[in-house]
Coordinates of C-alpha atoms and ligand atoms in Angstrom, one line a residue:
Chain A
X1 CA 147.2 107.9 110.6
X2 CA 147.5 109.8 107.5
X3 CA 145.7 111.9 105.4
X4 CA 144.7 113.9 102.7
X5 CA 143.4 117.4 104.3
X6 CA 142.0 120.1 101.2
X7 CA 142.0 123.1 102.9
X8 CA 140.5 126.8 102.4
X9 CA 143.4 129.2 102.2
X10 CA 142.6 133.3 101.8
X11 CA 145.3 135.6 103.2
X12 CA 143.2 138.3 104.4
X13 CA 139.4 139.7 104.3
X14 CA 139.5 141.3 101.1
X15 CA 141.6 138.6 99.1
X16 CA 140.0 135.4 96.9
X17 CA 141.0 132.1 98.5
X18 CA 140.7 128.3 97.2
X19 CA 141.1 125.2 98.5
X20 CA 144.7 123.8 99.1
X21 CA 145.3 120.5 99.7
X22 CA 148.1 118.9 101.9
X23 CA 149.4 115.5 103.2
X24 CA 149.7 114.8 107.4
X25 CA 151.5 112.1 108.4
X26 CA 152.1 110.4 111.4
X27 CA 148.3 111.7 113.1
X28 CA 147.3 109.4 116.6
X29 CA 143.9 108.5 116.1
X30 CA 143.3 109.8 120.1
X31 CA 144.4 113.6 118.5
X32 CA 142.0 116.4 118.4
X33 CA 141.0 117.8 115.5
X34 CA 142.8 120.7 116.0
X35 CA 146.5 119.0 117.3
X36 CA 146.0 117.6 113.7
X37 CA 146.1 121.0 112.1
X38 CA 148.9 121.9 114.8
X39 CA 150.8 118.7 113.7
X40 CA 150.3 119.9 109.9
X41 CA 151.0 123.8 111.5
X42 CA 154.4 123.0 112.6
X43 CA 155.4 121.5 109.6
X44 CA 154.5 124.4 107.7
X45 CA 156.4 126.8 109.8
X46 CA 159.3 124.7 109.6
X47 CA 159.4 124.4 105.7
X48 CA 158.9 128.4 106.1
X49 CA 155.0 128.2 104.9
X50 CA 152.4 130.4 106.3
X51 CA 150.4 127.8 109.0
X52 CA 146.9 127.7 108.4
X53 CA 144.8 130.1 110.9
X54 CA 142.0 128.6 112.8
X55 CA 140.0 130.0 116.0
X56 CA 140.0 128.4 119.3
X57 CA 140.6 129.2 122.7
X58 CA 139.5 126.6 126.0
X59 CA 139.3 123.1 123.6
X60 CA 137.5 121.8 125.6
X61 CA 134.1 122.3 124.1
X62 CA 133.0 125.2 126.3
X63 CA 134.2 128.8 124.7
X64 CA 132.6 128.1 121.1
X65 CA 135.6 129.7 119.5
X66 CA 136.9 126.9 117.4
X67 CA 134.5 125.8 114.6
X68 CA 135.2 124.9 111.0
X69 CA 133.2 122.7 109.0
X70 CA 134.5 119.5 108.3
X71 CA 133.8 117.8 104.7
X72 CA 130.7 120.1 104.7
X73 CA 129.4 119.3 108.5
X74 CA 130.0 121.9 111.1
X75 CA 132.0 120.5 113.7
X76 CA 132.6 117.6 111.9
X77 CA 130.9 114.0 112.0
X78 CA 130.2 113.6 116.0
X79 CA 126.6 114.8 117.4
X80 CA 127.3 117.4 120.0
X81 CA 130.9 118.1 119.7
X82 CA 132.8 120.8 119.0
X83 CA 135.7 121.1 117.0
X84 CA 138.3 120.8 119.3
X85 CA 136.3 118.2 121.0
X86 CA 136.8 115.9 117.7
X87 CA 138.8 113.1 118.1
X88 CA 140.6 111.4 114.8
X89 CA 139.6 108.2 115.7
X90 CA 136.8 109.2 113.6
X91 CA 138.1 109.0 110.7
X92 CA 139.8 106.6 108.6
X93 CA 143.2 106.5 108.0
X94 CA 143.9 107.4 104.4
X95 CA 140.6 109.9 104.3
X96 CA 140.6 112.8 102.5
X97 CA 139.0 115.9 104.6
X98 CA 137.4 119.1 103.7
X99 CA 138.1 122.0 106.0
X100 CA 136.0 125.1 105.1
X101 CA 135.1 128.1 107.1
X102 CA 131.9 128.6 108.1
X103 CA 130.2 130.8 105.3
X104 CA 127.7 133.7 105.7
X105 CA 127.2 137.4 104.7
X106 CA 126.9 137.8 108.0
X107 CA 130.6 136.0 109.0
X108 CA 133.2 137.5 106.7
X109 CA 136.2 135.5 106.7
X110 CA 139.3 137.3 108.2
X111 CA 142.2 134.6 107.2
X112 CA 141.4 130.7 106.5
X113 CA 139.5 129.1 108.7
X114 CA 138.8 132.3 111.1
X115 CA 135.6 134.2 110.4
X116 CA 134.3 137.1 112.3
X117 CA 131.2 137.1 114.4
X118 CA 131.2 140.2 115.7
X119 CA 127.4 139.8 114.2
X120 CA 126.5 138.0 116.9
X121 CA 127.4 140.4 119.4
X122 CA 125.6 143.1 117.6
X123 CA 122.6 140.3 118.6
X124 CA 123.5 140.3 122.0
X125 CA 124.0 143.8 122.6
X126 CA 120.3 144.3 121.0
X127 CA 118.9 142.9 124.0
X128 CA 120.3 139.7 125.3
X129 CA 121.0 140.7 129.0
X130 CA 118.9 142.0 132.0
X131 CA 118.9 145.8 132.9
X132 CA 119.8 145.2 136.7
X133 CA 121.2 147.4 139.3
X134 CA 124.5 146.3 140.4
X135 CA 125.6 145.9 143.9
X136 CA 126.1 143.0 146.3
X137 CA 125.1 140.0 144.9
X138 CA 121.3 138.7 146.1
X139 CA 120.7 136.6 147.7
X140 CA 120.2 132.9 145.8
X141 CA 117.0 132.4 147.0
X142 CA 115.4 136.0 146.6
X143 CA 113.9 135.2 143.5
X144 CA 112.2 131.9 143.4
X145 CA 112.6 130.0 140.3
X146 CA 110.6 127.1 139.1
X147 CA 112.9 123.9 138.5
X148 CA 111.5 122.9 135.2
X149 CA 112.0 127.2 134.0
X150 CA 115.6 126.5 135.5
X151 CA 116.7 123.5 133.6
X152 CA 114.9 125.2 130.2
X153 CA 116.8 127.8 130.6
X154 CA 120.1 126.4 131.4
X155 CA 119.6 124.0 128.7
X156 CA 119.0 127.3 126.6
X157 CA 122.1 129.1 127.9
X158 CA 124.1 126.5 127.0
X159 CA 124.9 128.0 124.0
X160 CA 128.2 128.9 123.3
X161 CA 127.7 131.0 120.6
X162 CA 130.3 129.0 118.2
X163 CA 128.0 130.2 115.0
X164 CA 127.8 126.1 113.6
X165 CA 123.7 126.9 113.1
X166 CA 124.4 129.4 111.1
X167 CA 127.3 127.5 108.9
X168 CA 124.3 124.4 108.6
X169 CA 121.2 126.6 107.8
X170 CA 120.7 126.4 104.0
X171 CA 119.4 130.0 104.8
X172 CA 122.7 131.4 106.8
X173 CA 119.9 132.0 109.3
X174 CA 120.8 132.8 112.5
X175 CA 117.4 132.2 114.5
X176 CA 118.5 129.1 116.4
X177 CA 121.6 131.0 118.5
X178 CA 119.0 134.2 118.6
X179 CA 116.5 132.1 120.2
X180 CA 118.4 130.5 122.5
X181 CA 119.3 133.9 123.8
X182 CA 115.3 135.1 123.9
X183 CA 114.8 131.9 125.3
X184 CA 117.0 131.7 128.0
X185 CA 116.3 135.3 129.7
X186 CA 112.5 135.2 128.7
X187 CA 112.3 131.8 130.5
X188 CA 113.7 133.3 134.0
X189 CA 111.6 135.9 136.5
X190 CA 114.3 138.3 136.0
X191 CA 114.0 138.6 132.0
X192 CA 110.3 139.4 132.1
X193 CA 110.1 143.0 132.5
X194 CA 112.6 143.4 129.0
X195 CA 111.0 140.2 127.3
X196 CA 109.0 142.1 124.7
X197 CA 111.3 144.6 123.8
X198 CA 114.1 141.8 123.7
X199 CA 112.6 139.6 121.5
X200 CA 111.7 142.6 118.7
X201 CA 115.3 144.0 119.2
X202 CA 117.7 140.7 118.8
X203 CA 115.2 139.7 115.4
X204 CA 115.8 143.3 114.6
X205 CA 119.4 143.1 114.9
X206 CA 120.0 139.6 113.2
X207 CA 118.5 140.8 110.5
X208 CA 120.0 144.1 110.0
X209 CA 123.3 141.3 110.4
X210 CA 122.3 139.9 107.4
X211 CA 121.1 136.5 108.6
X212 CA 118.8 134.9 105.9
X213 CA 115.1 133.7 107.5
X214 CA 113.8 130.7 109.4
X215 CA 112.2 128.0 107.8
X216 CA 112.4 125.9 110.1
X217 CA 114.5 123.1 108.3
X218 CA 116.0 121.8 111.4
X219 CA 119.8 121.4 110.0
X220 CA 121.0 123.7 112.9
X221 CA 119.8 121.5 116.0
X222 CA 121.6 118.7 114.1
X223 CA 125.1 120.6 114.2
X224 CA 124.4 122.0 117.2
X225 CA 127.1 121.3 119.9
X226 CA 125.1 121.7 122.8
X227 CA 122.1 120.4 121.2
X228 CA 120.2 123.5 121.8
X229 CA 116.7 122.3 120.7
X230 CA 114.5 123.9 118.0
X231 CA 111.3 124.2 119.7
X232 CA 113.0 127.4 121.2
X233 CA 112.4 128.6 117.6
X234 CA 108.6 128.5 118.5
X235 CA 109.0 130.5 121.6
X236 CA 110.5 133.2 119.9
X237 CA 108.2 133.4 117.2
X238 CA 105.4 132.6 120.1
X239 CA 107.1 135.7 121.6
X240 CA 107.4 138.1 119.5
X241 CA 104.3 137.8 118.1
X242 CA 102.6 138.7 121.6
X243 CA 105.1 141.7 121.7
X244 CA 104.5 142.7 117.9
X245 CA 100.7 142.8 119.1
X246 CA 101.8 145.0 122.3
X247 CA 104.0 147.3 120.6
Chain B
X1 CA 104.1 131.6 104.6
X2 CA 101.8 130.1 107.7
X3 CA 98.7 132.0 107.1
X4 CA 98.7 131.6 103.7
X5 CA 99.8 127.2 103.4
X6 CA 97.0 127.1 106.2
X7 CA 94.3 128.8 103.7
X8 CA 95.7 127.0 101.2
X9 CA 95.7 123.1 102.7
X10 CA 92.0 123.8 103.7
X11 CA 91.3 123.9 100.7
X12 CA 93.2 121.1 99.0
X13 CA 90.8 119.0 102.1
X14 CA 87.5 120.1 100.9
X15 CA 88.9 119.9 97.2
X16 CA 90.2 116.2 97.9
X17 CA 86.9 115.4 100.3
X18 CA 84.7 116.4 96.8
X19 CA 86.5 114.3 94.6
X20 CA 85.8 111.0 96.5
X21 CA 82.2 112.0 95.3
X22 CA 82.9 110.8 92.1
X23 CA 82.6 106.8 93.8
X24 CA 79.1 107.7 94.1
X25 CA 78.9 107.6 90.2
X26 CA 78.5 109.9 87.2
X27 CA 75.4 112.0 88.1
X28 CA 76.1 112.6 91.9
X29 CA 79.7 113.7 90.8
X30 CA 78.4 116.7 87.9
X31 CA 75.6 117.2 90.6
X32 CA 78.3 117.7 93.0
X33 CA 80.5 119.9 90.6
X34 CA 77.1 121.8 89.4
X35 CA 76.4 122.6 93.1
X36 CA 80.0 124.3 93.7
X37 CA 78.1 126.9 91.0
X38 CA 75.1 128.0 93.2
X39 CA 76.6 128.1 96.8
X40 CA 75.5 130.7 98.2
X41 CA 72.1 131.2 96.3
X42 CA 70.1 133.2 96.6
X43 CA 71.8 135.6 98.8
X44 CA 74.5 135.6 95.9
X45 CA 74.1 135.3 92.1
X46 CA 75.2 132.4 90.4
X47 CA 78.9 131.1 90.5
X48 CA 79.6 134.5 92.6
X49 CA 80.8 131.9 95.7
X50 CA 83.1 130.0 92.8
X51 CA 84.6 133.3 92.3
X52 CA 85.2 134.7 95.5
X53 CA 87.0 131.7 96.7
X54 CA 88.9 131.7 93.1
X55 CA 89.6 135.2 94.5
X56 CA 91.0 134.1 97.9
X57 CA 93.2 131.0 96.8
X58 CA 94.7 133.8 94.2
X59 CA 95.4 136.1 96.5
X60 CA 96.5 133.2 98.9
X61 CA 99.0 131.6 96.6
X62 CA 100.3 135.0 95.1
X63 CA 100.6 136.2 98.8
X64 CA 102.6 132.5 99.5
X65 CA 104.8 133.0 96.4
X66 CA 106.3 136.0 97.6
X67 CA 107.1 135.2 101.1
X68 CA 108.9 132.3 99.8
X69 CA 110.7 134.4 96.6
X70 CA 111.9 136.7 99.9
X71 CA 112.9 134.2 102.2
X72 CA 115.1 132.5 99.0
X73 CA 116.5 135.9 97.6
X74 CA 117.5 136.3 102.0
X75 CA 118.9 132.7 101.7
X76 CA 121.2 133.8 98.9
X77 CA 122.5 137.0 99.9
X78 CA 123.4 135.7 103.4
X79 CA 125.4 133.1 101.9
X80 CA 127.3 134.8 99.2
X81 CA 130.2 132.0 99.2
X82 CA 129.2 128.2 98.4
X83 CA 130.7 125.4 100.1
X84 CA 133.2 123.6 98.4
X85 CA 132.0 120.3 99.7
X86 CA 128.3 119.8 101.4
X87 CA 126.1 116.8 102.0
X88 CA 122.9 117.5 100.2
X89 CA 120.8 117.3 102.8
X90 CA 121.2 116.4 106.5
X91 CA 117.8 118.0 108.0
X92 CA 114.9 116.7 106.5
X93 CA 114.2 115.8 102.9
X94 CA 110.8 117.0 102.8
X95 CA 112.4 120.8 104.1
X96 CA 114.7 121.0 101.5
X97 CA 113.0 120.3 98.8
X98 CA 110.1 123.1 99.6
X99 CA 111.2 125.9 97.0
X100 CA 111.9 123.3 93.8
X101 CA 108.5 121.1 95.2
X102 CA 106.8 124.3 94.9
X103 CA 107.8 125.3 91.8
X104 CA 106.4 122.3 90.5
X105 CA 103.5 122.3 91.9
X106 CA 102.2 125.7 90.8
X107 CA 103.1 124.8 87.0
X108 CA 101.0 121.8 87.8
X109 CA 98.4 123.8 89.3
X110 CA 98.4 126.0 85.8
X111 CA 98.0 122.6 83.9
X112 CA 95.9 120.8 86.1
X113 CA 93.2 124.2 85.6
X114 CA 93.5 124.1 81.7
X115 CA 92.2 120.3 82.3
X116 CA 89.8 120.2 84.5
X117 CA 88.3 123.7 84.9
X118 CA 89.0 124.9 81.5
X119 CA 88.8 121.6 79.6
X120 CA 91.6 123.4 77.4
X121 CA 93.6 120.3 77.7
X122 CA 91.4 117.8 78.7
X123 CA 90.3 115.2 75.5
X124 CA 86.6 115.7 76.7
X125 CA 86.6 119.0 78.3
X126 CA 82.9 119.0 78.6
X127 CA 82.0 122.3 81.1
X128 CA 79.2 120.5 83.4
X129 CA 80.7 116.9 82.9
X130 CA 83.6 116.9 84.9
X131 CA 82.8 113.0 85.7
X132 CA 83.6 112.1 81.8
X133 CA 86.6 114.8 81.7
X134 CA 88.3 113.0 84.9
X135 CA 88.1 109.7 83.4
X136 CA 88.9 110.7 79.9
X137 CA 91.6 111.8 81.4
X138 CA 93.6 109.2 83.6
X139 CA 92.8 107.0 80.4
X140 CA 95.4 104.0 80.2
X141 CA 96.7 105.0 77.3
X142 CA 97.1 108.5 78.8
X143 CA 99.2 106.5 81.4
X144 CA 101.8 109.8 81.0
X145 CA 99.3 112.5 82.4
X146 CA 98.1 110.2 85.3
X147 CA 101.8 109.8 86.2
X148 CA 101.8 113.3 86.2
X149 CA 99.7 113.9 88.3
X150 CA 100.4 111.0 90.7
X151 CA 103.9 113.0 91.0
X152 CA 102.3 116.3 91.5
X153 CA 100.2 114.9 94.2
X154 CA 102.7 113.2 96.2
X155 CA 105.0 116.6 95.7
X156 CA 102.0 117.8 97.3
X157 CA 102.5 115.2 99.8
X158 CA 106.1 115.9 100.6
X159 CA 105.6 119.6 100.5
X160 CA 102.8 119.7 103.3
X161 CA 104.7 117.5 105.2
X162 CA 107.1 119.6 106.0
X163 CA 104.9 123.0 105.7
X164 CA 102.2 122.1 108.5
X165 CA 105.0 121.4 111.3
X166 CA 106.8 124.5 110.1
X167 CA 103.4 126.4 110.3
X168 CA 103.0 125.3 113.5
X169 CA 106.7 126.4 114.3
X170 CA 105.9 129.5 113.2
X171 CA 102.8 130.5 114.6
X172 CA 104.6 129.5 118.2
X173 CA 104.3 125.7 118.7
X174 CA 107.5 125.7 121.3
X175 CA 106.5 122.4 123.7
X176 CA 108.9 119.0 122.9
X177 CA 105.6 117.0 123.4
X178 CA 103.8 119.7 120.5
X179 CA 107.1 119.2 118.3
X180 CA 106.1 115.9 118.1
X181 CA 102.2 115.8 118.0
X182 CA 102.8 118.6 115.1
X183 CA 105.3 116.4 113.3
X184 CA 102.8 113.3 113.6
X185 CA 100.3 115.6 112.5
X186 CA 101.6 116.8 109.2
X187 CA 103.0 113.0 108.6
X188 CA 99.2 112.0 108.7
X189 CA 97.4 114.8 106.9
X190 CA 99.6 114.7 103.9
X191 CA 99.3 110.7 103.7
X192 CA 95.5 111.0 104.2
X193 CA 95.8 113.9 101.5
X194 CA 97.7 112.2 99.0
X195 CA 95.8 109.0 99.0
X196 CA 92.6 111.0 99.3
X197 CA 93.7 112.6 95.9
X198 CA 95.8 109.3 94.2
X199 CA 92.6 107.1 94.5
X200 CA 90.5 108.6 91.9
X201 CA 93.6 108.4 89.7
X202 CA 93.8 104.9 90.7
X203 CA 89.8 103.8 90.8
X204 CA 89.7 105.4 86.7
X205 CA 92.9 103.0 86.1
X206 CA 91.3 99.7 87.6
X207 CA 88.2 100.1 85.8
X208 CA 86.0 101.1 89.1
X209 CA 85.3 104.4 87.9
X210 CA 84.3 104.3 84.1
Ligands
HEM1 C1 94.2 113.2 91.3 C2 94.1 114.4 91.8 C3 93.1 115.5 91.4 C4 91.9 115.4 90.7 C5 91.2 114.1 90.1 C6 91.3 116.7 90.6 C7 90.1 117.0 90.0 C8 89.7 118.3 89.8 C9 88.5 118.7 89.0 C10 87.5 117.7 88.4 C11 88.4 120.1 89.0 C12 87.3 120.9 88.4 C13 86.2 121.1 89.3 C14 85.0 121.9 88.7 O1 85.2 122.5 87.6 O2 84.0 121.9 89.3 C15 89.5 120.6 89.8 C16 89.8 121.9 90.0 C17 90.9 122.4 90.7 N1 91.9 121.6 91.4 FE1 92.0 119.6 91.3 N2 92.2 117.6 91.3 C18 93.3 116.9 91.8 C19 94.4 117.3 92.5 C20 94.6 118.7 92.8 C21 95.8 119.2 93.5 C22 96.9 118.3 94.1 C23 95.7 120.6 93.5 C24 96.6 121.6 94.1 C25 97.8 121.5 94.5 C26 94.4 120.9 92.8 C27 94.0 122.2 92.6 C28 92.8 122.5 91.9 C29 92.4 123.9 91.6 C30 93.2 125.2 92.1 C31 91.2 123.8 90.9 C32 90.4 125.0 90.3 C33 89.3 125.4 91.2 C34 88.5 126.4 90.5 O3 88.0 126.2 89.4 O4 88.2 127.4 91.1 N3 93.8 119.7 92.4 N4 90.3 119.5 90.2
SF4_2 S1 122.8 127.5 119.0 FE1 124.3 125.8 119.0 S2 125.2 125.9 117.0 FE2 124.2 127.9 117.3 S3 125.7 129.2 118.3 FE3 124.6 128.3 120.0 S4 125.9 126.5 120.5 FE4 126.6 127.1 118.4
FES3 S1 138.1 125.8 121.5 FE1 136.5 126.4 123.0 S2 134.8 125.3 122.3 FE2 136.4 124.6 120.9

């Protein structure tokens, strides 16, 4: 295949960037996404070019490092698929393909395609854990857990925290991954006793992060690689309005 | 946002609900409009009622306005940098159309009151005869103002559509089966709303309301 790729080039945090556009040649349609921009890497290096920086790490659609959006689409034109997951037969040969980095306040971008979301730690270290005693490991069974609360909250911890809701929300609001995370502890026996306080400290934290607010568009489930759904949006609110009345 | 669209969309219900009194004819509709005055009588003076909920649909919208100016001032701050190249929409329509869709609605809400209420704008703007004002005014040859408002109302349409499910959202609907009885739910009040409102519009038009 070839193609036409227009990419965002910025050398570092502080510089001004703009789109550069370049031709790939010679792309198998069964190549990732990102083999492409290694194809179109390696060529750069060898005509002495600085290769374009991207994020990735396992590709294969489990670490949520890689993530760029793709002629204005995070992750690019598949439902539920990362990045690297993105095969080229999904294009057309001759395309011509936007590569941007995911854009927020709240995500500066530190070279190209690589952003930082450190602000999504900052969320997780707000509240998104249990306070537990270490030790041995209990046993499975010590705590029983209902089977429907397990799957809802494996479905929930299924995020990967890649940042692509964030990238879709017209806000740059970052309440579907934040939910997820309330969600997925305050739907498991051992999340209860920190529920309250959890929920009122990850909102507190994502906006602090300057995340823009919720209004419940829905563009983030769509992008969403793991499909996280939005009624967890609705627990947290649900949530955090019983803790706002405790607190 | 919630509380407020919630206050709000009651009364666009009782509002639409009252103006299918004007099939009844001329003298139930004033009656009707006459009556509005003296709720509450005698425990409260005349038109006192009128005012008080005039009060509470000021303070309503004012109070829905600025949620939504600080929710769109957050929106632009936490995305400093445009995209080069975005899809205009790929949620729902309805959702993205909320701040422009209210925009226009609240300049028709300032027109719509200098017709009807006022009778500023109206060509009969009789106070007391709002049965002759309403057809004076979707007049054919005033085909431009019953367009108008036939676009206000189903911006009215679109903009509850969206803003009942995300009420629900927001005051804690979080069930997959809810998602969808709230989504049905808005999809059918705003259809029953905007046909509710279009067919007086529509009756002065054919001739069944003169
Ligand atoms: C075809 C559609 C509509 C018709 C025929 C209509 C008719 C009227 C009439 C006759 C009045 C005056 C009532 C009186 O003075 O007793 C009125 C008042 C009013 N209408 Fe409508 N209306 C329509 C749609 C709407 C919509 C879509 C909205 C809001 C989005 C709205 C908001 C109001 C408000 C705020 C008042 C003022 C109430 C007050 O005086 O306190 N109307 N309307
Ligand atoms: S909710 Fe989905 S889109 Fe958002 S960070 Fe988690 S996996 Fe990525
Ligand atoms: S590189 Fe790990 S999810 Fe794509």
């Amino acid at each position: 295949m070839n193609l036409k790729l227009r990419v965002w080039r910025q050398h570092g945090p502080d510089e001004s960037g703009r789109m550069v556009t370049y031709a790939v040649e010679g792309i198998s349609p069964d190549a990732s996404f990102l083999e492409m921009l290694d194809v179109l890497n390696e060529k750069l290096i060898l005509d002495g070019e600085d290769p374009i920086a991207f994020d990735h790490d396992c590709r294969e659609g489990i670490c949520g490092m890689c993530g760029m959006m793709i002629n204005g689409v995070a992750h690019g034109p598949e439902r539920a698929t990362t990045t690297c997951q993105l095969h080229m037969r999904h294009f057309a040969d001759g395309d011509t393909i936007d590569v941007e980095p995911w854009r927020a306040a709240a995500f500066p971008v530190v070279k190209d395609l690589v952003v930082d979301r450190g602000a999504f730690d900052r969320i997780i270290q707000a509240g998104g854990y249990i306070t537990a005693p270490t030790g041995a490991a209990p046993d499975a069974h010590a705590t029983p857990v209902p089977k429907p609360d397990a799957d809802a909250a494996f479905e929930a911890a299924t995020c990967i925290g890649c940042g692509a809701c964030v990238a879709a929300c017209p806000n740059g609001s970052a309440m579907l991954f934040t939910a997820a995370k309330v969600g997925h502890l305050g739907l498991l026996p051992q999340g209860q006793p920190e529920r309250g306080a959890r929920v009122l400290n990850m909102v507190a934290a994502q906006d602090d992060a300057g995340f823009g607010g919720c209004t419940n568009a829905g563009e983030c489930t769509t992008v969403c690689p793991k499909g996280i759904p939005l009624t967890l949006i609705g627990r947290l609110n649900s949530d955090y309005r019983k803790a706002l009345r405790k607190s | 946002m919630a509380t407020t669209g919630i206050l709000l969309v009651l009364f666009l219900y009782v509002h639409m609900a009252g103006n299918l009194k004007i099939f009844f004819g001329a003298t139930p509709f004033d009656h009707y409009a006459h009556w509005l005055r003296t709720i509450g009588e005698p425990l409260l003076p005349q038109q006192w009622y009128l005012w008080i909920q005039r009060t509470v649909l000021t303070v309503a919208v004012i109070g829905h306005i600025a949620a939504a100016t600080i929710l769109a001032r957050r929106a632009r701050r936490a995305r400093p940098v445009r995209y080069a190249h975005r899809p205009k929409v790929q949620g729902s329509y309805a959702a993205r159309t909320m701040r422009w869709g209210g925009v226009i609605i609240l300049l028709f809400v300032v027109y719509h009151i200098l017709d009807l209420t006022t009778g500023t704008l109206n060509p009969v703007g009789s106070p007391g005869h709002p049965y002759a004002n309403v057809v004076a005014d979707f007049a054919p040859h005033r085909w431009y103002v019953t367009l108008f408002y036939a676009l206000a109302v189903v911006a009215v349409g679109a903009h509850l559509r969206h803003g009942i499910f995300s009420a629900a959202r927001t005051l804690g609907q979080r069930g997959a089966r809810g998602e969808h009885v709230a989504r049905v739910t808005a999809l059918v009040l705003s259809i029953v709303l905007v046909a509710g409102f279009l067919s007086v519009p529509f009756a002065v038009i054919t001739g069944l309301v003169n």
